[in-house]
mmCIF file of C-alpha atoms in Angstrom:
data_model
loop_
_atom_site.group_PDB
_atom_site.id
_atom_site.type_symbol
_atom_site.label_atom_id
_atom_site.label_comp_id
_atom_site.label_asym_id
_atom_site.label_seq_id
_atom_site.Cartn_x
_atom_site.Cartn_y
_atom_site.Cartn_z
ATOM 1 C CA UNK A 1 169.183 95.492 126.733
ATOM 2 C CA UNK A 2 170.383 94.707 123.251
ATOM 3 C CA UNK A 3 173.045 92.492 122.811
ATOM 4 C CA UNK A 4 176.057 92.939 120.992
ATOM 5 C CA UNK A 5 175.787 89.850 118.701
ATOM 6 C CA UNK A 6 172.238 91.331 117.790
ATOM 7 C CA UNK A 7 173.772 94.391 117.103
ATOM 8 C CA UNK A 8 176.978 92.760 114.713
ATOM 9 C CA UNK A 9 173.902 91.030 112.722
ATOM 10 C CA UNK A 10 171.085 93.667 112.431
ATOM 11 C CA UNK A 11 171.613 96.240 109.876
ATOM 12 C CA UNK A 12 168.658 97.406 111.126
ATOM 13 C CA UNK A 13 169.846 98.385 115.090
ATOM 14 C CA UNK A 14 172.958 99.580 113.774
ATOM 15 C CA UNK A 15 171.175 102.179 111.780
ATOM 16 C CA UNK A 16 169.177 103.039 114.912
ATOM 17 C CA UNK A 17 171.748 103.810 116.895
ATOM 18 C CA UNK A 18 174.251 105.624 113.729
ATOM 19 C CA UNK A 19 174.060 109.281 115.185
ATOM 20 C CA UNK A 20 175.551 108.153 119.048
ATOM 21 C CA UNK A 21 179.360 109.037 117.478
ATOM 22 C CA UNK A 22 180.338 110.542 120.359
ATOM 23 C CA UNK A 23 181.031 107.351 121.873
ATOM 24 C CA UNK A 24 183.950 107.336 119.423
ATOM 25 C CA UNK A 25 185.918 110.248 121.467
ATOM 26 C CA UNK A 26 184.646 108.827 124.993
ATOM 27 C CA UNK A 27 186.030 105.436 124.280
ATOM 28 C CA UNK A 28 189.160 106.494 122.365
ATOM 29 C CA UNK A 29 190.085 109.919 120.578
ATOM 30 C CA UNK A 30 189.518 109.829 117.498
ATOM 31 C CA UNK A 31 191.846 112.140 115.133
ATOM 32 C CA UNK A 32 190.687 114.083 111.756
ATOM 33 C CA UNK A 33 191.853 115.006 108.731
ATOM 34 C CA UNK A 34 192.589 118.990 108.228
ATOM 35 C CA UNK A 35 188.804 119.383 107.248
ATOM 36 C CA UNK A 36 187.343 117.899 110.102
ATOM 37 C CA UNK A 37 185.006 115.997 109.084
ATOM 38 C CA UNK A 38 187.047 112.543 107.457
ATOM 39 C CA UNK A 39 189.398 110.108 108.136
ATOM 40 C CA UNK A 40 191.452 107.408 105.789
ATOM 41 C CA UNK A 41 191.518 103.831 105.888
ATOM 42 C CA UNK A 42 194.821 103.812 107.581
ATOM 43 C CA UNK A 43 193.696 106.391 110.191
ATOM 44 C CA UNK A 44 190.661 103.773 110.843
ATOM 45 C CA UNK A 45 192.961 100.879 111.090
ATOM 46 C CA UNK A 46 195.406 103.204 113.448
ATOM 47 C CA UNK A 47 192.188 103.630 115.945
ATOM 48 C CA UNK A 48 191.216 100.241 115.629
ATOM 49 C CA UNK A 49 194.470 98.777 116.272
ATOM 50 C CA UNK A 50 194.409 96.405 113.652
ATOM 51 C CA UNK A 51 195.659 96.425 109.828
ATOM 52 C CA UNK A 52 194.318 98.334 107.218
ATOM 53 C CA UNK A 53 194.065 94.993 105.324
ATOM 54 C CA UNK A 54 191.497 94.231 107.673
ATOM 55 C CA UNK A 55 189.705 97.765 107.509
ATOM 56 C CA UNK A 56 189.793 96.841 103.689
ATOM 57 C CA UNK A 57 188.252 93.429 104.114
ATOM 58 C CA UNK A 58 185.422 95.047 106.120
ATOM 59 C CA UNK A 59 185.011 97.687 103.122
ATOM 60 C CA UNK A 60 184.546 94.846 100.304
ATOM 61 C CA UNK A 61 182.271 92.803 102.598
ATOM 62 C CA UNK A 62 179.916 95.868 103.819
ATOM 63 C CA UNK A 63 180.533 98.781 101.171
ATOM 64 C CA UNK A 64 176.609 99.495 100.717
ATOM 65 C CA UNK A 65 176.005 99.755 104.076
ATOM 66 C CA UNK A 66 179.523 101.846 104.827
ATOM 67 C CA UNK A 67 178.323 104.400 101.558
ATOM 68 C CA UNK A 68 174.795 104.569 103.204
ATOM 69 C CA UNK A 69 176.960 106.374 106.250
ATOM 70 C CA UNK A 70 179.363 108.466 104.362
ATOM 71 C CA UNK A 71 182.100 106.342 103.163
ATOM 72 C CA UNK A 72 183.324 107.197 99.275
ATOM 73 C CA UNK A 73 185.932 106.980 97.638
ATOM 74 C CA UNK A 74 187.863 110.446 95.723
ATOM 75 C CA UNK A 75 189.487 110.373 92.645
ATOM 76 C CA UNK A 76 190.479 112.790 89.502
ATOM 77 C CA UNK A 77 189.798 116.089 90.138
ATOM 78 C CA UNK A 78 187.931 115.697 93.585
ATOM 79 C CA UNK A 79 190.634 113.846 94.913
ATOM 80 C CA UNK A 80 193.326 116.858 93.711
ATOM 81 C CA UNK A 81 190.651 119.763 95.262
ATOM 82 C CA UNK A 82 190.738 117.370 98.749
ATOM 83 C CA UNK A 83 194.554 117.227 98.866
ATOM 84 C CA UNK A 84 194.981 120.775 98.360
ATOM 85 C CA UNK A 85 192.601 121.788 101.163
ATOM 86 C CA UNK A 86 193.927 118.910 103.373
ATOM 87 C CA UNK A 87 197.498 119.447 102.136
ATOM 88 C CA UNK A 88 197.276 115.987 101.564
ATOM 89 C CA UNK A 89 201.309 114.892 99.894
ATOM 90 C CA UNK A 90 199.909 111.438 98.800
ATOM 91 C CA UNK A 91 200.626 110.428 95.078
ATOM 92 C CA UNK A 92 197.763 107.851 95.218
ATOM 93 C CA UNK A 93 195.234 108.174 92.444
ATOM 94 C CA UNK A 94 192.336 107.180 95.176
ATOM 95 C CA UNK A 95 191.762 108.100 98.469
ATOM 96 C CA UNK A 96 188.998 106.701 100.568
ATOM 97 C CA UNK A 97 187.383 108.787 103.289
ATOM 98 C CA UNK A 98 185.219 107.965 106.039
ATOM 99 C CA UNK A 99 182.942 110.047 108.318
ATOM 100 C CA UNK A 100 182.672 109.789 111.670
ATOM 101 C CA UNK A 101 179.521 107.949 111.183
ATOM 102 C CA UNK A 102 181.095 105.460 108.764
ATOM 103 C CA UNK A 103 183.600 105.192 111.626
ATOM 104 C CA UNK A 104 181.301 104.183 114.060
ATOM 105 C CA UNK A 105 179.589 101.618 111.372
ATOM 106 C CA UNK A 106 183.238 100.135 111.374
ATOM 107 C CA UNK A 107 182.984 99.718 114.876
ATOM 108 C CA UNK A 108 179.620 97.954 114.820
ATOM 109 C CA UNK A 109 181.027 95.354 112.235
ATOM 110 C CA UNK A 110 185.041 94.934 113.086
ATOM 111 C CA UNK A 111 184.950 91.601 115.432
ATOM 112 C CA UNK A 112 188.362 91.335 115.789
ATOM 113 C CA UNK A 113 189.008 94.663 117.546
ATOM 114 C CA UNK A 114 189.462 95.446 121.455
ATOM 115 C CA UNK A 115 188.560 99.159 120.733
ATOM 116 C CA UNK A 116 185.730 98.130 118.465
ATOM 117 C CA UNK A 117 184.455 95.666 120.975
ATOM 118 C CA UNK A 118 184.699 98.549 123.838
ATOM 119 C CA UNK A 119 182.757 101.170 121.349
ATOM 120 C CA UNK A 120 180.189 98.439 120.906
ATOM 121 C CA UNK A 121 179.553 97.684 125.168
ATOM 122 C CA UNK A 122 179.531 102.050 125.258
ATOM 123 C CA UNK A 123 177.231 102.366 122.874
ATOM 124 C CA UNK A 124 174.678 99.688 123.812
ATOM 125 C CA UNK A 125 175.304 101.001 127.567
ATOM 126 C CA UNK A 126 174.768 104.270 126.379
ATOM 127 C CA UNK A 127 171.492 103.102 124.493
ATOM 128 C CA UNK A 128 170.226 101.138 127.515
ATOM 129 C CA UNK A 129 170.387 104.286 130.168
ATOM 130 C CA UNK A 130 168.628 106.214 127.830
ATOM 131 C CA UNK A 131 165.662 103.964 127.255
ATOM 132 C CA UNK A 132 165.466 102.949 130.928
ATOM 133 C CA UNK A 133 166.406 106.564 132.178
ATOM 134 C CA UNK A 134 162.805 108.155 134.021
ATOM 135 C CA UNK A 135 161.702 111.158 132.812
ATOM 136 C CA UNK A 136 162.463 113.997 135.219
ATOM 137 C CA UNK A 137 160.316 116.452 135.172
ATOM 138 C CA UNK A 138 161.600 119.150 137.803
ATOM 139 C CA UNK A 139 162.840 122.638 137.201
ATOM 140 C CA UNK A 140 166.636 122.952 137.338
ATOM 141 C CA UNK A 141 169.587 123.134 135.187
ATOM 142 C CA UNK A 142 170.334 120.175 132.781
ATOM 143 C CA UNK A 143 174.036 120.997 132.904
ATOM 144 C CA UNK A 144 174.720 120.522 136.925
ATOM 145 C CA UNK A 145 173.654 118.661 139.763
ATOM 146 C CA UNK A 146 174.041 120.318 142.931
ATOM 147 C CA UNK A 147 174.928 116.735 144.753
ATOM 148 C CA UNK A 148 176.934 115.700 142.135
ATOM 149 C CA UNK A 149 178.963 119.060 141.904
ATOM 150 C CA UNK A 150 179.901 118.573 145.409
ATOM 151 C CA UNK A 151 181.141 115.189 145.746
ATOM 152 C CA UNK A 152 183.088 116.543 142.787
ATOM 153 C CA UNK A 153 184.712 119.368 144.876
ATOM 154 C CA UNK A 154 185.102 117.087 147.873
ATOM 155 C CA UNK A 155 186.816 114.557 145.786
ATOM 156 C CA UNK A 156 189.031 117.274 144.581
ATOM 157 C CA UNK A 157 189.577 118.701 147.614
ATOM 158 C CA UNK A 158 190.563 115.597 149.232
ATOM 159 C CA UNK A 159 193.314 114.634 146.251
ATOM 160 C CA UNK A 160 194.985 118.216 146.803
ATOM 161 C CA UNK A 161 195.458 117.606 150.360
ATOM 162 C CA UNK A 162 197.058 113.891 149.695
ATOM 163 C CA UNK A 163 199.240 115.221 147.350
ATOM 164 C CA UNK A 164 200.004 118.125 148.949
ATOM 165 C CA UNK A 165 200.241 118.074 152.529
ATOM 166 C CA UNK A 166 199.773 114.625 153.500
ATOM 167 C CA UNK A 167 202.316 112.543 151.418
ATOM 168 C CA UNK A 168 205.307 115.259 152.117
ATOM 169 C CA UNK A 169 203.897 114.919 155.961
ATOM 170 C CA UNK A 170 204.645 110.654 155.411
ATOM 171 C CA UNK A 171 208.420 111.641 153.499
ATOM 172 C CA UNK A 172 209.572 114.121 156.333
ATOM 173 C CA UNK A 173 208.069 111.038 158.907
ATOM 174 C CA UNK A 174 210.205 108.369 157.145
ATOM 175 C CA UNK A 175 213.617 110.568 156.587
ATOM 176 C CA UNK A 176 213.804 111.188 160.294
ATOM 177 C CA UNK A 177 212.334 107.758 161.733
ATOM 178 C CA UNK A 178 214.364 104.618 162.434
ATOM 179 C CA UNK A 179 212.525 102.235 164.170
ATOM 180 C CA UNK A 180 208.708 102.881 162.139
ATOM 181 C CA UNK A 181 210.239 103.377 158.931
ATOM 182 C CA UNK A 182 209.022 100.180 157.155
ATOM 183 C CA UNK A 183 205.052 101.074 158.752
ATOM 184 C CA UNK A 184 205.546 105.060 157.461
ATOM 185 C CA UNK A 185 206.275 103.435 154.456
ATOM 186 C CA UNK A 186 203.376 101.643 154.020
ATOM 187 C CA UNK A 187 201.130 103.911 155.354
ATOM 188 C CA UNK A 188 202.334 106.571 152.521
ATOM 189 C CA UNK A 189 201.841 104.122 149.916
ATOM 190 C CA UNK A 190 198.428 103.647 151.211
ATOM 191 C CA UNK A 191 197.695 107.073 151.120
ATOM 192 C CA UNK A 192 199.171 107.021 147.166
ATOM 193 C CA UNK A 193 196.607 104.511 145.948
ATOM 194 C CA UNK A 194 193.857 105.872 147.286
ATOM 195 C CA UNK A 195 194.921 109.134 145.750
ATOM 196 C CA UNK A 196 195.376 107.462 142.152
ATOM 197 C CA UNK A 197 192.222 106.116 142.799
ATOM 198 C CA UNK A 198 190.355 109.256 143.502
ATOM 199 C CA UNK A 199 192.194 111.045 140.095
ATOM 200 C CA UNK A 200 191.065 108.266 138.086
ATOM 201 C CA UNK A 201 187.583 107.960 139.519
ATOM 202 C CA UNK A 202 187.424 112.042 138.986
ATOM 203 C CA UNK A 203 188.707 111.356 135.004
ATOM 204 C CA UNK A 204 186.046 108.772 134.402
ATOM 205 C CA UNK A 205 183.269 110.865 135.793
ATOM 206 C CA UNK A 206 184.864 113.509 133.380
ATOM 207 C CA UNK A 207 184.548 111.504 130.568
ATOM 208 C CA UNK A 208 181.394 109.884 130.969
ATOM 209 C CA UNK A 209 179.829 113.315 132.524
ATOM 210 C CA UNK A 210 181.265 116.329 130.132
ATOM 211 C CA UNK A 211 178.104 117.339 127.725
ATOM 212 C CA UNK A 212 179.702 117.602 124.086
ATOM 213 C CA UNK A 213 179.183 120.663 123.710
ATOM 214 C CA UNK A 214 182.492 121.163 125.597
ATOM 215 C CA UNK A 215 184.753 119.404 124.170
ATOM 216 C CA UNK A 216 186.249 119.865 120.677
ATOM 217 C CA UNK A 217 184.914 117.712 117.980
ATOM 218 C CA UNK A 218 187.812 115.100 117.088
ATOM 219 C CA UNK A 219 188.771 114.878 121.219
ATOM 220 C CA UNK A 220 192.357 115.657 122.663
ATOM 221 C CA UNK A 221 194.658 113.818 121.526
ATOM 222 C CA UNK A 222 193.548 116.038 117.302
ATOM 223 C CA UNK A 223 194.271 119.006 119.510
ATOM 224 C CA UNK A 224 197.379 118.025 120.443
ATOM 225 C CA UNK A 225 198.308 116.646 116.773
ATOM 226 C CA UNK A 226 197.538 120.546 116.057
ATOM 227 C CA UNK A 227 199.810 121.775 118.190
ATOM 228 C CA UNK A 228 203.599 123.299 117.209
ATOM 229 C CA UNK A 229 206.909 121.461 119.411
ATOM 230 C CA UNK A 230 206.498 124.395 121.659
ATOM 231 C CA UNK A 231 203.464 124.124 122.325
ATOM 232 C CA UNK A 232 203.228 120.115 122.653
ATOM 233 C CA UNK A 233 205.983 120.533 125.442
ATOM 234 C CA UNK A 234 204.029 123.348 127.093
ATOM 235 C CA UNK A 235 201.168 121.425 127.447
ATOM 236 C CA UNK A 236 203.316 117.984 129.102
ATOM 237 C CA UNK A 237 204.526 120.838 131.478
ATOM 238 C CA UNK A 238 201.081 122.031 132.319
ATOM 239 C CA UNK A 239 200.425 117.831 133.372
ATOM 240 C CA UNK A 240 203.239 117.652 135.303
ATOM 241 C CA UNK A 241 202.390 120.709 137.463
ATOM 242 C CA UNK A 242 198.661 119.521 137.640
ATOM 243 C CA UNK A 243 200.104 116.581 139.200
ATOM 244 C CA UNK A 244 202.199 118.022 141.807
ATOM 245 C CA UNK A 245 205.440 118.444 140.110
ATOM 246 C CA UNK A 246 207.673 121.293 141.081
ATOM 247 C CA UNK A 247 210.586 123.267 139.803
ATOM 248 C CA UNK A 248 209.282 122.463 136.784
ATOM 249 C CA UNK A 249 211.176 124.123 133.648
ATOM 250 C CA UNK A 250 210.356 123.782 129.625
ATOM 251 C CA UNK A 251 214.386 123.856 127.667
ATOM 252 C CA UNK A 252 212.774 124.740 124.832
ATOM 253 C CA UNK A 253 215.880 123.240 122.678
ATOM 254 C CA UNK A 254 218.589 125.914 124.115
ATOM 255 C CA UNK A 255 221.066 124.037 126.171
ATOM 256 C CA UNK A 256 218.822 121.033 127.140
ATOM 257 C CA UNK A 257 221.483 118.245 127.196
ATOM 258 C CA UNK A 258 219.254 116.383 125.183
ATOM 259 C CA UNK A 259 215.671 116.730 127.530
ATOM 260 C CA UNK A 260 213.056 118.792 126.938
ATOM 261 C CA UNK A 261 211.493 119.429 130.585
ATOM 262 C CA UNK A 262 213.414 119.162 133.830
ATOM 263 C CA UNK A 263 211.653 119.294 137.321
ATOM 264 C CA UNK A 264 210.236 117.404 140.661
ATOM 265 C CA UNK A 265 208.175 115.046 141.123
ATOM 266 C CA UNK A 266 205.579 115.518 144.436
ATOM 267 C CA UNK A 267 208.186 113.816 146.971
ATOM 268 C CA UNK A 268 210.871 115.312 145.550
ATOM 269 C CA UNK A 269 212.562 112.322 142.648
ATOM 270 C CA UNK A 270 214.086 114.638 140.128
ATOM 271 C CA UNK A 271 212.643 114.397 136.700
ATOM 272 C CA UNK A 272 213.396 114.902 133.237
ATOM 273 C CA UNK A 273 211.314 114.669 130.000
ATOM 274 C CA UNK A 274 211.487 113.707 126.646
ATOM 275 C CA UNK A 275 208.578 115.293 124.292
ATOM 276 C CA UNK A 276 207.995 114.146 120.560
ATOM 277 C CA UNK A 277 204.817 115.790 119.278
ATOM 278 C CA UNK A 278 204.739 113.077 115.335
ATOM 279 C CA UNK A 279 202.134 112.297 113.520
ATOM 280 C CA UNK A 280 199.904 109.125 115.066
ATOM 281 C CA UNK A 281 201.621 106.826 111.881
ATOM 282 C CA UNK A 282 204.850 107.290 112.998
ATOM 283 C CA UNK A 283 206.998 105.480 115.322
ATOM 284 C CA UNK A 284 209.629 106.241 118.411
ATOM 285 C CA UNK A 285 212.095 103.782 117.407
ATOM 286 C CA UNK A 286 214.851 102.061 119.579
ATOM 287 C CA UNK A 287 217.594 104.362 118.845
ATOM 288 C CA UNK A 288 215.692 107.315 119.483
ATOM 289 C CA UNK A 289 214.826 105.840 123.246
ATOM 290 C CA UNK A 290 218.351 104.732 123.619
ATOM 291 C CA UNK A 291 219.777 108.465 122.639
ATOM 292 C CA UNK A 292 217.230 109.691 125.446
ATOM 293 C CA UNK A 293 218.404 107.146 127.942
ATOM 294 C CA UNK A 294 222.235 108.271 127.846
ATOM 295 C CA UNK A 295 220.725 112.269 128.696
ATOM 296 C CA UNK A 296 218.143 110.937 131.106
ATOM 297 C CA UNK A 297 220.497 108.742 133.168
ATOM 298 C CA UNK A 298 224.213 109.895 132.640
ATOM 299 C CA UNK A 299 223.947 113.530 131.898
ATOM 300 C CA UNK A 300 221.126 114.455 134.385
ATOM 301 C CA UNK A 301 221.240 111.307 136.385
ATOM 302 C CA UNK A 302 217.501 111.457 136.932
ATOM 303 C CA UNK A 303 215.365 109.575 138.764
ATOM 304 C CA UNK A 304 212.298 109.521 136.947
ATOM 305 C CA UNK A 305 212.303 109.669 133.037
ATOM 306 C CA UNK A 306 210.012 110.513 130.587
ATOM 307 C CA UNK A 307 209.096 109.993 126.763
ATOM 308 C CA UNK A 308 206.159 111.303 125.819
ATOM 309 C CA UNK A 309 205.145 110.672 121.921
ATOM 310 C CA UNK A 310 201.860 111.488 120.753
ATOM 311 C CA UNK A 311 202.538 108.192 118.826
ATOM 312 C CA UNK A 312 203.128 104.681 119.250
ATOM 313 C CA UNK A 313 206.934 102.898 120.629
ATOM 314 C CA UNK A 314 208.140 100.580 118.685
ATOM 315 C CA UNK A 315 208.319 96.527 120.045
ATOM 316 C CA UNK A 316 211.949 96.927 120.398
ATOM 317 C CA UNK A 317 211.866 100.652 121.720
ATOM 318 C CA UNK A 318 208.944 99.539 124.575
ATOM 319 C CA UNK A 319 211.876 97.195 125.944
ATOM 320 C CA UNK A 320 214.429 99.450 125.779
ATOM 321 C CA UNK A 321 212.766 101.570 127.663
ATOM 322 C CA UNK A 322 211.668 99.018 130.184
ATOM 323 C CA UNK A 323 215.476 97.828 130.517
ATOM 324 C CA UNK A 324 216.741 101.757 131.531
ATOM 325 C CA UNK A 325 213.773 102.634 133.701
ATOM 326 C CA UNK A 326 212.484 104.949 130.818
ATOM 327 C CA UNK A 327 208.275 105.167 131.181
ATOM 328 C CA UNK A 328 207.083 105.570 127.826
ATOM 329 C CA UNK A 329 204.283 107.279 127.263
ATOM 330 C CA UNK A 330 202.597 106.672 124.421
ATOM 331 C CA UNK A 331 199.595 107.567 122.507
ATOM 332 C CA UNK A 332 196.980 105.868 123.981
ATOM 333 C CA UNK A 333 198.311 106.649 127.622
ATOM 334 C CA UNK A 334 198.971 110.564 126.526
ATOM 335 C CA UNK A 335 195.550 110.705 126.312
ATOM 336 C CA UNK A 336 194.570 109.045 129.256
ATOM 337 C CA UNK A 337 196.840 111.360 131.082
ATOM 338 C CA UNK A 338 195.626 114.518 129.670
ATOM 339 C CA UNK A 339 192.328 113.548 130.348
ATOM 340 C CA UNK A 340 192.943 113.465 134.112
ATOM 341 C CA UNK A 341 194.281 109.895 134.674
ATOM 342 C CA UNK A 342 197.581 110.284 136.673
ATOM 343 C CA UNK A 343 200.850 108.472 135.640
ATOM 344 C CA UNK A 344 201.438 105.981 138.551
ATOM 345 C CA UNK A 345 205.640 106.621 137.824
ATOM 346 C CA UNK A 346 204.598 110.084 139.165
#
């Protein structure tokens, strides 16, 4: 198996392996610009988790290499025919772009990056199974595995029943039981893990399993970036109810009391959200958690309370939230959860 040190040094194995950029979406979504085909040097840094200085860095140190896999640089009248299509409002004279090969070039370089470091181990694991992998030669459909397709449905099967019957079973149990109530207790969180366990093994096989052919080019999280208010808080909605929630209800802005989704969670907490669909360079701030916090916990005097940002939480917002028993959901765990992973507050 290569090794990743090889692979930071050798021009040569990173070109060999420059057309696997779907690892990109399967380790982390990766948003596009309008056109769907570029992203910026802050959009790079934003994926990366790391400073654009350092994107910038990687750019003066690599450039030949980076233009060999799409990166260039727009100015004059290219750059004004790209911000009109992209309805781009930037006043820069210069705008670099990068493909999603350029992208993944990034990743093969960048040192200093936890995602870039994750893309790397995918990619070589990726590589690895596919030189190693023995040619089968039978007759049956590429696309499903009979086996496979029903540990799937078992696995399924199995979570429903948890969730559904099981768990309520344990709550009725402890409500009603003196003496057993610490062991019912227990038991039911028992019964809990192993049902997280099950979603999240079911999400990983999803995400390593899924041919790309169904799934849209710049992942989920570009979807959701694509989507109106309305929409964004249908789509939390449609989460909570895949995760048992009940009585769920969208406010849609009329009357909310400052939430944007009320409901249930499975064993019965009552639940309100919070849904800010901004663009992945913005911010929630601490004010804007603390103005949630005063609906969440004195208006509705919920139980469970949610912000869901398809951005990141400011330092200072993260322990706000963590001081009033807010979960904030963030970027990176928005897509997690959308892509199957439950949240354990539910």
């Amino acid at each position: 198996m290569i090794n990743e040190a090889i692979l930071l040094e050798s021009r040569t194995l990173r070109e060999g392996v420059a057309e696997r950029t779907d690892v990109l979406d399967r380790v982390k979504a990766l948003s596009l610009l309008p056109d769907g085909m570029h992203v910026t040097t802050a959009m790079v840094a934003v994926y990366f988790q790391v400073g654009v200085k350092a994107i910038e860095s990687l750019v003066l140190d690599h450039r030949e290499e980076l233009e060999a896999s799409g990166y260039r640089v727009l100015t004059g009248a290219q750059l004004t025919s790209f911000k009109e299509v992209c309805q781009i409002p930037s006043r820069s004279r210069a705008l670099a772009l990068y493909a999603r090969r350029t992208v993944l070039n990034v990743a093969m370089l960048l040192r200093d990056s936890e995602v870039a470091r994750q893309v790397r181990t995918y990619l070589l694991d990726m590589e690895y199974v596919a030189r190693t992998q023995p040619v089968d030669n039978s007759v049956h459909s590429p696309l499903s595995d009979p086996l496979t397709d029903l540990d799937d449905r078992i696995d399924q099967r199995i979570t429903h029943i948890l969730g559904k019957a099981v768990v309520p079973m344990f709550n009725a149990l402890i409500e009603t039981s003196g003496d057993h109530r610490k062991e019912l207790i227990s038991l039911r969180d028992d019964v809990q893990r192993v049902k997280r366990k099950l979603c999240l093994h079911h999400a990983r096989l999803q995400r390593l399993e899924a041919p790309r052919e169904d799934r849209p080019l710049a992942g989920v999280m570009a979807a959701m970036d694509a989507m109106s208010g309305f929409e964004f808080e249908d789509h939390v909605a449609t989460l909570l109810r895949r995760d048992g929630c009940t009585d769920v209800v969208v406010r849609g802005g009329h009357g909310d009391r400052g939430v944007d989704i009320t409901g249930r969670t499975a064993d019965g907490r009552s639940l309100v959200v919070q849904c800010k669909r901004l663009s992945p360079f913005q911010s929630i701030t601490s004010p804007d958690v603390q103005k949630f916090l005063g609906s969440a916990k004195v208006l509705h005097k919920a139980e469970i309370a949610l912000y869901v940002a398809t951005c990141s939480f400011t330092r200072e917002a993260l322990l706000i939230a963590a001081e009033g028993g807010v979960t904030a959901v963030h970027r990176g765990l928005l897509e997690a959860w959308s892509a199957g992973t439950e949240l354990p507050v539910l």
